[in-house]
Coordinates of C-alpha atoms in Angstrom, one line a residue:
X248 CA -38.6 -27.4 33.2
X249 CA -38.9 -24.3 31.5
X250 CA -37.7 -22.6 34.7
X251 CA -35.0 -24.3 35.4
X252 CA -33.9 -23.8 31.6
X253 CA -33.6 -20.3 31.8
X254 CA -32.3 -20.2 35.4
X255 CA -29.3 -22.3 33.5
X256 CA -29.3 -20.1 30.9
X257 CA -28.9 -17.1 33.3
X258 CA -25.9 -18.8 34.9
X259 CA -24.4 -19.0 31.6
X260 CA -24.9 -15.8 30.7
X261 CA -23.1 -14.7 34.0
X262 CA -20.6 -16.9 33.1
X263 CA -19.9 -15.2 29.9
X264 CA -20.5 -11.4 31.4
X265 CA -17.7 -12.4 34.3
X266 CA -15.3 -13.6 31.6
X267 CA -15.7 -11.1 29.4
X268 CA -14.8 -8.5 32.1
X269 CA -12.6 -9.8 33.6
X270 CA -10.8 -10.6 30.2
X271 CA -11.4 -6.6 29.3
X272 CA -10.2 -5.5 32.6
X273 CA -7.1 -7.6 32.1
X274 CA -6.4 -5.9 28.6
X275 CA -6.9 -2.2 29.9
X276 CA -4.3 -2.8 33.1
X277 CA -2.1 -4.2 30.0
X278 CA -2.5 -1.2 28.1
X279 CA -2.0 1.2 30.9
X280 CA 1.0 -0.5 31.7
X281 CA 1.9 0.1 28.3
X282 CA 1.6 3.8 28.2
X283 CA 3.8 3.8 31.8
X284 CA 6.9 1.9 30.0
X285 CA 6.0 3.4 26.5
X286 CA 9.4 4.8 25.4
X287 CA 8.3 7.3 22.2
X288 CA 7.4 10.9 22.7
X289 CA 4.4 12.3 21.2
X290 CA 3.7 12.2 17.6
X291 CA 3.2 15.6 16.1
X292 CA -0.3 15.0 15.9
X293 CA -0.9 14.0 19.6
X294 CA 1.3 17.3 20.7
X295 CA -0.9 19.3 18.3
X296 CA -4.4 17.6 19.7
X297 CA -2.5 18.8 23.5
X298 CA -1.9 22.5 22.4
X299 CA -5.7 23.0 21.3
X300 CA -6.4 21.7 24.2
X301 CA -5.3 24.7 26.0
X302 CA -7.9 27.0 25.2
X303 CA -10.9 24.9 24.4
X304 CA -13.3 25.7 21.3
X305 CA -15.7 24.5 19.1
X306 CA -13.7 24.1 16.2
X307 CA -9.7 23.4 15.2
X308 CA -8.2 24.0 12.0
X309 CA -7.7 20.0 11.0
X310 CA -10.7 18.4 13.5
X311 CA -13.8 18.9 15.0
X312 CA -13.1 20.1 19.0
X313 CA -13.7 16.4 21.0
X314 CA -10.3 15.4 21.0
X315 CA -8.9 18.4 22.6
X316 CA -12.0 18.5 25.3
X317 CA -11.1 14.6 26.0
X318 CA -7.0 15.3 26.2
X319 CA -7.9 18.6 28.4
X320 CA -10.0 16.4 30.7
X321 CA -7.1 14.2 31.5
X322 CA -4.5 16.7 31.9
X323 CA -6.5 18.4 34.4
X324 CA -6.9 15.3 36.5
X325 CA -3.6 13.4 35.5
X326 CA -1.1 16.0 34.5
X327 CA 0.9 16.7 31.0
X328 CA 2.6 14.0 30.8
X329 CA 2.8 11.5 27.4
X330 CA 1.0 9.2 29.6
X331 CA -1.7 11.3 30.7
X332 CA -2.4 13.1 27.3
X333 CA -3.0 9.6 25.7
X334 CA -5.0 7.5 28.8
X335 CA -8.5 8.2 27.3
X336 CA -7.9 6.0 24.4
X337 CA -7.1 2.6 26.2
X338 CA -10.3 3.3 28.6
X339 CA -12.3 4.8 25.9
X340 CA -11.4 1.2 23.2
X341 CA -12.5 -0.4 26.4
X342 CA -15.7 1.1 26.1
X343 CA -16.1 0.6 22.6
X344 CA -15.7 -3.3 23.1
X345 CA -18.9 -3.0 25.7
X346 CA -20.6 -1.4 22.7
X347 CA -19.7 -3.7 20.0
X348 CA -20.9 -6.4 22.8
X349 CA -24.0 -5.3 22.9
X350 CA -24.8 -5.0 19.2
X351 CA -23.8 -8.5 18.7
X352 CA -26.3 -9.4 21.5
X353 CA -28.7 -7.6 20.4
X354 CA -28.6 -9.0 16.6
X355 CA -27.4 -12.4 17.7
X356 CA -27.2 -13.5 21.3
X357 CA -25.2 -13.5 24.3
X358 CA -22.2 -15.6 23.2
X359 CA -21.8 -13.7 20.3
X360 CA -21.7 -10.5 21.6
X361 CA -19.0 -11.7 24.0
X362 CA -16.9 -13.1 21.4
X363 CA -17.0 -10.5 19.1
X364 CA -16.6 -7.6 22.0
X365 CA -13.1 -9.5 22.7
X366 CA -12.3 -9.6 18.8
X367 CA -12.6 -5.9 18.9
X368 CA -10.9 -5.3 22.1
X369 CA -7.8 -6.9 20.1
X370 CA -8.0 -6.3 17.2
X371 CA -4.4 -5.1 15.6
X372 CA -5.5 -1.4 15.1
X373 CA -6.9 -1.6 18.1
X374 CA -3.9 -2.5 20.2
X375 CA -2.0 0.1 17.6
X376 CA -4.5 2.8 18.5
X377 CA -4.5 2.4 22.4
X378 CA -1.5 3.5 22.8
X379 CA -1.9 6.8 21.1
X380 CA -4.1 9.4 21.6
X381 CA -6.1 10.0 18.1
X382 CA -10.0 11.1 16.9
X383 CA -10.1 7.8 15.7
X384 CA -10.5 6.3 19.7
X385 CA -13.9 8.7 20.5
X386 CA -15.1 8.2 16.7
X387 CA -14.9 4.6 17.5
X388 CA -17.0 4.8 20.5
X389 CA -19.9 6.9 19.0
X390 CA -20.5 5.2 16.1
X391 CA -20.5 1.8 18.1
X392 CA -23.2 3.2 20.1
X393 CA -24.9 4.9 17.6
X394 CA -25.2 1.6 16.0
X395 CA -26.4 -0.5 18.9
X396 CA -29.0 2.5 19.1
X397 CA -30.1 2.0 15.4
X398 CA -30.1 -1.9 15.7
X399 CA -32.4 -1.0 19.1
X400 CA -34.9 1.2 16.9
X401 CA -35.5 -1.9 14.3
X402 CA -35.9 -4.4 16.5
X403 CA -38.9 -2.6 18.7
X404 CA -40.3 0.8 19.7
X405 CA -39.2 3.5 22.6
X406 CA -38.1 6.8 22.2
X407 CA -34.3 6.5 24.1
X408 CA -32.7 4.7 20.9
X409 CA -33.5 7.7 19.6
X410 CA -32.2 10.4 21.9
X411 CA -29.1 7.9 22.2
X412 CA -28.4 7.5 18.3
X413 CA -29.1 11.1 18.1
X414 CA -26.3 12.0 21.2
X415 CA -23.7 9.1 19.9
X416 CA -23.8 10.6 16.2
X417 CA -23.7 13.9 17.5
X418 CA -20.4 13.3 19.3
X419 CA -19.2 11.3 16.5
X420 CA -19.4 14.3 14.0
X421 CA -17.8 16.0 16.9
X422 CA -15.1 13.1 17.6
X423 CA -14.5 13.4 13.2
X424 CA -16.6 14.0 9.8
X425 CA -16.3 10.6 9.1
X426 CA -18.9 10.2 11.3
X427 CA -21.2 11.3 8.4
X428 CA -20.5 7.8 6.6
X429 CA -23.1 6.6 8.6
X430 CA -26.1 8.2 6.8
X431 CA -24.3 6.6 3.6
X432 CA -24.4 3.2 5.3
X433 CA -27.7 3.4 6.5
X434 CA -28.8 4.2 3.1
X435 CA -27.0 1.2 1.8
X436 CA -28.8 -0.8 4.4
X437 CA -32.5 0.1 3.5
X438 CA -32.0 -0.7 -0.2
X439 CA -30.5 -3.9 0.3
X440 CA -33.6 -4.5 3.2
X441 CA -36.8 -3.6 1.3
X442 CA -38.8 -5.0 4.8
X443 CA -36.7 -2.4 6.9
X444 CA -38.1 1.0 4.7
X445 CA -40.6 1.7 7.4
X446 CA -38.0 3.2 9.0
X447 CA -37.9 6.3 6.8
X448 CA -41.8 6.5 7.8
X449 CA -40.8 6.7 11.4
X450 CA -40.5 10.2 13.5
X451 CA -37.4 8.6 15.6
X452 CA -35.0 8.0 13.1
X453 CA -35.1 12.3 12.4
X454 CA -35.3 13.0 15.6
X455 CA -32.5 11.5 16.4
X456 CA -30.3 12.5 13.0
X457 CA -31.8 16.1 13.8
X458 CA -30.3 15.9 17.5
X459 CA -27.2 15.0 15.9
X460 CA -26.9 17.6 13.3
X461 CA -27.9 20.1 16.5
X462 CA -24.7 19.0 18.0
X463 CA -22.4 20.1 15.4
X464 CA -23.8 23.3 14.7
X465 CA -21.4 25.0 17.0
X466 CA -18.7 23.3 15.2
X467 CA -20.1 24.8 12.0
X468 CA -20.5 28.1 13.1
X469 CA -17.0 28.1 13.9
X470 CA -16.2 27.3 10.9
X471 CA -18.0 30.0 9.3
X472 CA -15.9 32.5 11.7
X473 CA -12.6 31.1 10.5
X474 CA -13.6 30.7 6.3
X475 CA -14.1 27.0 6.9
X476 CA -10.7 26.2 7.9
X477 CA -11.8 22.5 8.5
X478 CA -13.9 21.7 5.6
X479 CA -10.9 23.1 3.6
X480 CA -8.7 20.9 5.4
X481 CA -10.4 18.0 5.0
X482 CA -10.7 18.5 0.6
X483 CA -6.9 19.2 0.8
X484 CA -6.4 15.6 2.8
X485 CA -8.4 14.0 -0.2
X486 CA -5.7 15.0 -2.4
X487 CA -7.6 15.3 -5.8
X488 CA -6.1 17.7 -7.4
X489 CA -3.5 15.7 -9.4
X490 CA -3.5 12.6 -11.6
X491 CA -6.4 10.9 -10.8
X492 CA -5.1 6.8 -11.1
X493 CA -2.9 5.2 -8.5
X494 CA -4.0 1.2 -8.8
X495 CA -0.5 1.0 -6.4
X496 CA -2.3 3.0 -4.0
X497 CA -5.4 1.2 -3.7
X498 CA -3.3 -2.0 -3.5
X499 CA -1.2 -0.5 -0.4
X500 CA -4.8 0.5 1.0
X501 CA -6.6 -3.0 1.0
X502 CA -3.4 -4.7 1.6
X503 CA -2.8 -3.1 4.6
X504 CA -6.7 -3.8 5.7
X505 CA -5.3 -7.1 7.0
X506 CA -3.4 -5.8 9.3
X507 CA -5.8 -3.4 11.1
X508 CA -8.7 -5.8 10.8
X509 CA -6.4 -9.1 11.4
X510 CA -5.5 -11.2 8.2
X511 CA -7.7 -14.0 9.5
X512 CA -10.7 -11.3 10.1
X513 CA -10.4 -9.7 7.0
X514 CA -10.8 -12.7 4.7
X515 CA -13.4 -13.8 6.8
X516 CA -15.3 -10.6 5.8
X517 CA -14.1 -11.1 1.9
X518 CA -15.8 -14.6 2.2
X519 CA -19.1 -13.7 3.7
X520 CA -19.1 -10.8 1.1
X521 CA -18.3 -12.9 -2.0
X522 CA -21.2 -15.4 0.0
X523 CA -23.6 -12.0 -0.5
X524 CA -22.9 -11.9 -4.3
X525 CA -24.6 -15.8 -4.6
X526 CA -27.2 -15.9 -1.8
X527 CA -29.2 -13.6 0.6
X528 CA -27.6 -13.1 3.8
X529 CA -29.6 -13.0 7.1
X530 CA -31.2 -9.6 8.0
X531 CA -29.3 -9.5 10.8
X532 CA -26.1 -10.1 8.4
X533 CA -26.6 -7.8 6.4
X534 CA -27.1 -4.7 8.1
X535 CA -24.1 -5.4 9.6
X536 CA -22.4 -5.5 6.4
X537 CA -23.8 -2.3 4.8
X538 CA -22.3 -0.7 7.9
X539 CA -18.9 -2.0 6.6
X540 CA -18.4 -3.2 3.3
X541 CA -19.6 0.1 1.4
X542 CA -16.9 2.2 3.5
X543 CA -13.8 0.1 2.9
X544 CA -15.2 -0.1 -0.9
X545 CA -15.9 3.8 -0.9
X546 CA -12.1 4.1 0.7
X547 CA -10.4 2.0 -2.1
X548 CA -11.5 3.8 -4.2
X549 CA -10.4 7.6 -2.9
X550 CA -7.3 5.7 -2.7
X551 CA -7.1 4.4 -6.5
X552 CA -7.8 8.2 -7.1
X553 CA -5.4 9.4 -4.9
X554 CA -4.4 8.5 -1.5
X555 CA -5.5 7.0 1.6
X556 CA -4.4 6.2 5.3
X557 CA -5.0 2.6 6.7
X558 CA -7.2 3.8 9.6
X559 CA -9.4 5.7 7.3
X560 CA -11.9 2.8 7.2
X561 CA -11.4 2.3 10.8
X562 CA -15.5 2.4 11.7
X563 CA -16.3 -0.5 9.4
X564 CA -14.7 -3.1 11.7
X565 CA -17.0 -2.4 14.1
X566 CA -19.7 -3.9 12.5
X567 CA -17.4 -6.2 10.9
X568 CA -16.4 -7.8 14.2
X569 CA -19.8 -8.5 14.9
X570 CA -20.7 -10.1 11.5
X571 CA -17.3 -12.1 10.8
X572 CA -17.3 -13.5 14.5
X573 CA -20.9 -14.6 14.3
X574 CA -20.5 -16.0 11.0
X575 CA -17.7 -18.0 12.2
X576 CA -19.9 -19.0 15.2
X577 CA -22.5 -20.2 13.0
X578 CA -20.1 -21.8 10.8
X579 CA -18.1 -23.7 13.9
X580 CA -14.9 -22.6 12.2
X581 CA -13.3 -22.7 15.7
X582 CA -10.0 -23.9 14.6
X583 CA -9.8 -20.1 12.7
X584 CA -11.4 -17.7 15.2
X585 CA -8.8 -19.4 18.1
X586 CA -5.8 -19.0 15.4
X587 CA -6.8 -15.3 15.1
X588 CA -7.7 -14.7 18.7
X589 CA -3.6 -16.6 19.2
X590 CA -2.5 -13.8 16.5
X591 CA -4.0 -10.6 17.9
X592 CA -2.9 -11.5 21.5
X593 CA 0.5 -12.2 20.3
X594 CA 0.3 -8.9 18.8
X595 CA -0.8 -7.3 22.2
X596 CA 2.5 -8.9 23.5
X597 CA 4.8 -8.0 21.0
X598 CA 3.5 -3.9 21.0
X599 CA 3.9 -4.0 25.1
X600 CA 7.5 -5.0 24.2
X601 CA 8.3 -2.7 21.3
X602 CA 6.9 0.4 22.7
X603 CA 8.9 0.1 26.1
X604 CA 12.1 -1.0 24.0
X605 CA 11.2 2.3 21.4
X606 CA 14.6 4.0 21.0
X607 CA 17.0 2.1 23.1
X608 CA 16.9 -1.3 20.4
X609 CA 16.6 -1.4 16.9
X610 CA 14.6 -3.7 14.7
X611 CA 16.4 -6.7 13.3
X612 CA 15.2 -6.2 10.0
X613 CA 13.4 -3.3 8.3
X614 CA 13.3 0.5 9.3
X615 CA 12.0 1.5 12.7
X616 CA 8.3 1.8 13.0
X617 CA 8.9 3.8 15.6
X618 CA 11.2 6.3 14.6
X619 CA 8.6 8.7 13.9
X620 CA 7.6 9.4 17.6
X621 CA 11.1 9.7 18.4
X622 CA 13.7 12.2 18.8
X623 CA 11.5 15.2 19.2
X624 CA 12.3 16.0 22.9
X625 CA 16.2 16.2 22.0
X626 CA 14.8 18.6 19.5
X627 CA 13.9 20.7 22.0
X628 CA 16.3 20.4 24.1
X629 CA 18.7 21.4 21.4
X630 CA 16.6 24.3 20.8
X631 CA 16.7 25.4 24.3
X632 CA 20.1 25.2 24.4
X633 CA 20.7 27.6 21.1
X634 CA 18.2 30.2 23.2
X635 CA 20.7 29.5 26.6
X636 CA 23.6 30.4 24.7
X637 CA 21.9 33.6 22.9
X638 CA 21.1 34.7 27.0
X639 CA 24.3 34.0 28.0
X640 CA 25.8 36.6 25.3
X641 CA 23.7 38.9 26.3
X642 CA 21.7 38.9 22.7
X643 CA 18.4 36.3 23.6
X644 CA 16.2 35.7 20.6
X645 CA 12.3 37.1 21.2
X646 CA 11.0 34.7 19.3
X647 CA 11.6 31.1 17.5
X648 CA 10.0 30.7 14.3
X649 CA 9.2 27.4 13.0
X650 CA 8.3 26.3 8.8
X651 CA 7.0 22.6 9.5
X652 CA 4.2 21.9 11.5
X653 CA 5.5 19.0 13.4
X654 CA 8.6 20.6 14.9
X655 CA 6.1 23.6 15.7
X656 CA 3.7 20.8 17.6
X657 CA 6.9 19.3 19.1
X658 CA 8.7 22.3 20.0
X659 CA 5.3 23.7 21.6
X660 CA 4.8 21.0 23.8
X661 CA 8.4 20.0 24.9
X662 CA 9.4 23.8 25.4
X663 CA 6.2 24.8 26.9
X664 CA 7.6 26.1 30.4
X665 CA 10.2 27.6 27.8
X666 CA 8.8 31.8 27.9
X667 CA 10.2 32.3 24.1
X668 CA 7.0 32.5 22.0
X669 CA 7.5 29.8 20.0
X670 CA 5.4 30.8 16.0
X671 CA 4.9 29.5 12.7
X672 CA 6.0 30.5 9.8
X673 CA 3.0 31.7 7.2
X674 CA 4.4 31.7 3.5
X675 CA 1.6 33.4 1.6
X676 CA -1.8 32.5 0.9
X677 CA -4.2 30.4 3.1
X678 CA -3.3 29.3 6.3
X679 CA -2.1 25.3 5.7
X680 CA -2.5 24.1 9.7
X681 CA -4.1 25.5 13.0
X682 CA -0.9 27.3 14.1
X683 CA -0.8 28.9 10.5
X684 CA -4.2 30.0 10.8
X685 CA -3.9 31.1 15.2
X686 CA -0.2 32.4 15.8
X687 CA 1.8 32.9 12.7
X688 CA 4.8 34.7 13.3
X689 CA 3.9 38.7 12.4
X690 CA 7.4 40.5 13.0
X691 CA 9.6 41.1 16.0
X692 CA 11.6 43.7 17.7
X693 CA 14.2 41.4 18.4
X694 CA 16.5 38.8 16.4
X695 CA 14.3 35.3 15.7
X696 CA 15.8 31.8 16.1
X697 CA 14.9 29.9 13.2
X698 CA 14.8 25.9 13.7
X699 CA 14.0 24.0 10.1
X700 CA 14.5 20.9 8.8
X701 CA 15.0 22.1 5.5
X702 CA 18.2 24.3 5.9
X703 CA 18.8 27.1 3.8
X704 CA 16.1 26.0 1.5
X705 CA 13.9 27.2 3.9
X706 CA 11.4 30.2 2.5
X707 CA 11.8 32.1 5.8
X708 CA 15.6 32.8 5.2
X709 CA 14.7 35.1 2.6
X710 CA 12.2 37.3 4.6
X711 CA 14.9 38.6 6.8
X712 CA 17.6 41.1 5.7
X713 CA 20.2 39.2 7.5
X714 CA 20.6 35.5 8.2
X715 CA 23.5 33.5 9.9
X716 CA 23.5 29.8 10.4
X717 CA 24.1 28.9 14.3
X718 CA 24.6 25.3 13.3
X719 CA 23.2 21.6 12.1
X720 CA 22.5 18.9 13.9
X721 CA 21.5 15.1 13.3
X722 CA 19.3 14.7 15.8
X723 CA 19.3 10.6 16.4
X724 CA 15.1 9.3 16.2
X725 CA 16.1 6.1 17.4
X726 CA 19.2 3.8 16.8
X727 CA 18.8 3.2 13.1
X728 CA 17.4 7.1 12.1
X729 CA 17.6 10.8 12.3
X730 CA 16.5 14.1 11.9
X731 CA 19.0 16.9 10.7
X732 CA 17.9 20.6 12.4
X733 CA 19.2 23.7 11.4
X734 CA 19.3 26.7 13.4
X735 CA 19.6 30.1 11.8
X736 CA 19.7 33.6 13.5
X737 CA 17.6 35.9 11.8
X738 CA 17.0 40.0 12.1
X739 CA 15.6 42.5 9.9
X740 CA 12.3 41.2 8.7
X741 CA 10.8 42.5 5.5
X742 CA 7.2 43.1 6.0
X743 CA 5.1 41.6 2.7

C-alpha cells in the first residue's frame, strides 16, 4: 500500500511540476511579447545601465557592475534594441519564481511551492518589473536562492548550501547593496528562533558569508579608486540631511505596498503578522517572516524620515509569497488566494495592453503612467537636427553638453551612431552621477550645443563668454504631456 501511495504521490507531484511550467512558460512568451509591442523608449535609468555596459567594470557610480555585465550579454547576442537591452528581466523573474518554488517546498511541500512560485511570477511588481530592465530583477534572483540555500543548511548538513548561499549573496551585493539586508534578516531570524542558534556554531554559514563578501571585493576596490563614488551615492539616495519627519511619506510608502505585493497579499501578510503579536508562529513561518517583515518595517521608517521608492522593499515579498500563500493553504481561504490570483492576471492583461498602446492613447482619467519613458527619442532627434543644420552652415558644433542626467542617458543612447561627443555638464564640487564623475565636459576648440530642460536658468550659460538661444521646443511625452528643450549655442568657455 505504501508503494502505491507514493507512486500516487509522484504522479501528483508531476502533475503539479507540468502545470507549473507550463503555466511559467506561458507567462514568459506573454512577457516577451510584451517587450516586442512595448511602445515607450528607455527610461533614463535603463539607457544609463546600457552605456556602462559598454566598457564593463567592477564598479559604476550609482550600482554595483551586474546589471551592466547582464545588459552587455544580451546586446551581444540580441542587438541594441529596447527590446534586447531589457529581455534578461522577464527570463531572469522567471527564474526567480523556480526559486521561490523551491523554498516553499522545501519549508512546506510540493503544492505549496507551486502555488506560491505562480503568486510570485504575478505578482503586480513583478509584471511592472518585467518589462524593464532594473538591479532590482538579478537582486531578486540572488536573494531567492540565497534563501532556499539558507533554508537547505537548517534543515540538514552538506557543504553546497554553502558554496550556493555564498555564490547567490555574492551576486546579490553585486546585482545591489540591498543585498546586505540579508545578514539583518538572518539576525532577526535567530533571536526570534532560540532552537536555530546552532547555526552561528556552524563553519558553513561563514564560509559561505565569507565567499560572498570575496565576491564584492572587486566592487570595493573600485570604489576605493574612484573616492567611493557608490557608497556616496547610495547616503545621498537616503536623503537625510533635511527635516527629519514626513508621516505623509511613510503613508505613501506602505500604501503603495499593496500594489507591489497585491492588496489581497499584503493584508494577508498584515494578518499573519498581527497573528505573530498573540501566538507563536510555526518555525517554518517564521523564518519566513524575519526575511520580510523587518525590511518593509526598516523601509517605513527611512521613509517617515525622509523618503522612499515602492520597490525599495522589493526582496521581502519573496519570502512573503511563500508565507502568505501557505498560510492561506493552511487556512483553506481559497475563495481569497483565487480572487488575488483573478487580480494579478488581470493585471498581466491590462500592462500587455498599456505598454503596446504607450504614446498613441491616453488614460481616461489621471496623468499618464507612462509619460516618463516617453518622448526621449524625439529628443534626440531634435537634437540631431540642430547639429544637421550647424553642418549645413558650415559652423558644426564639437561637442553637445548636457546639465541633467536623463537627457545625457537619453541623448547617449538614441544618438549613439551620432560622432558628436555627447558630455555632461560638471557644476563644481563632487561628481553627482557616473557621467559627472567619467566624461564631464573639460573645454572645446569649437562652439558647444547646449540642450537643457531648464533654459536660461541653466548654470552652463554662464561658463561661456557668448551664448545664443537656437530655439525651444515642447517635445510631446505622450498625448496628454511634454517636455520643453532648449537649445543654446555656446563659445568661449571660461576655464574655473
Amino acid at each position: 500500500m505504501s508503494q502505491i501511495a507514493g507512486t500516487s504521490q509522484n504522479l501528483q507531484e508531476r502533475a503539479w511540476l507540468g502545470a507549473f511550467a507550463a503555466a511559467l512558460l506561458a507567462l514568459l512568451v506573454v512577457r516577451i511579447l510584451a517587450l516586442a509591442v512595448n511602445g515607450t523608449d528607455l527610461f533614463f535609468d535603463e539607457a544609463q545601465y546600457w552605456y556602462w555596459s559598454l566598457e564593463p567594470a567592477f564598479g559604476y557610480y550609482s550600482k554595483p557592475p551586474l546589471i551592466a555585465w547582464l545588459i552587455r550579454l544580451s546586446t551581444d547576442s540580441c542587438g541594441l534594441s529596447e527590446f534586447c537591452i531589457r529581455l534578461p528581466s522577464p527570463f531572469l523573474h522567471t527564474a526567480t519564481a523556480v526559486a521561490v518554488f523551491w523554498i516553499g517546498q522545501q519549508l512546506y511541500d510540493f503544492k505549496v511551492g507551486v502555488v506560491a512560485g505562480l503568486a510570485y511570477a504575478t505578482l503586480p511588481g513583478v509584471s511592472v518589473s518585467a518589462g524593464i530592465i532594473s538591479t532590482d530583477v538579478p537582486l531578486l534572483l540572488f536573494w531567492a536562492l540565497a534563501l532556499g540555500a539558507f533554508v537547505r543548511m537548517v534543515q540538514g548538513p552538506g557543504w553546497w548550501p554553502a558554496l550556493l548561499f555564498g555564490l547567490a549573496f555574492g551576486l546579490g551585493l553585486n546585482a545591489k547593496y540591498a543585498m546586505a539586508w540579508f545578514i539583518v534578516c538572518l539576525a532577526v531570524y535567530l533571536v526570534m528562533t532560540p532552537a536555530r542558534r546552532d547555526l552561528l556554531r556552524d563553519a558553513r554559514l561563514y564560509v559561505g558569508l565569507g565567499l560572498g563578501v570575496l565576491m564584492i571585493v572587486p566592487n570595493l576596490v573600485w570604489n576605493l579608486d574612484h573616492k567611493f563614488a557608490t557608497f556616496s551615492h547610495t547616503a545621498d539616495n537616503a536623503k537625510w540631511g533635511g527635516a527629519l519627519f514626513h508621516p505623509d511619506k511613510a503613508a505613501e510608502f506602505f500604501g503603495a505596498q499593496f500594489g507591489v505585493f497585491g492588496p489581497i497579499l499584503f493584508a494577508g501578510l498584515l494578518i499573519i503578522t498581527w497573528r505573530a503579536c498573540r501566538q507563536r508562529l510555526p518555525d517554518a513561518d517564521r523564518l519566513l517572516l524575519a526575511f520580510s517583515l523587518p525590511l518593509i518595517a526598516i523601509i517605513t521608517l527611512q521613509a517617515f524620515l525622509s523618503r522612499a521608492h515602492a520597490n525599495w522593499a522589493a526582496v521581502a515579498y519573496v519570502a512573503a509569497c511563500v508565507l502568505v500563500v501557505a498560510t492561506m493553504m493552511r487556512d483553506a481561504a481559497w475563495i481569497w488566494l483565487k480572487t488575488s490570483f483573478g487580480v494579478h492576471i488581470a493585471m498581466v492583461v491590462v500592462l500587455v495592453v498599456g505598454v503596446a498602446a504607450a504614446g498613441r492613447l491616453a488614460p481616461p482619467i489621471g496623468a499618464d503612467p507612462f509619460a516618463r519613458t516617453l518622448g526621449w527619442e524625439e529628443i534626440a532627434k531634435a537634437t540631431q537636427a540642430k547639429l544637421q543644420e550647424a553642418r549645413e552652415r558650415g559652423q558644426p558644433f564639437s561637442t553637445v553638453i548636457t546639465d541633467d542626467r536623463p537627457v545625457t542617458a537619453e541623448l547617449l543612447y538614441y544618438m549613439r551612431n551620432d560622432p558628436t561627443p555627447i558630455r555632461a555638464w560638471r557644476g563644481g564640487g563632487r561628481p553627482r552621477d557616473h557621467f559627472e564623475l567619467m566624461q564631464p565636459f573639460t573645454g572645446s576648440d569649437g562652439p558647444v550645443l547646449l540642450v537643457s530642460t531648464v533654459g536660461e536658468r541653466s548654470s552652463v550659460i554662464r561658463s561661456f563668454e557668448t551664448s545664443v538661444q537656437l530655439g525651444q521646443q515642447d517635445i510631446p511625452a505622450g498625448p496628454a504631456a511634454s517636455r520643453r528643450v532648449s537649445f543654446f549655442a555656446l563659445t568661449g568657455y571660461i576655464h574655473e
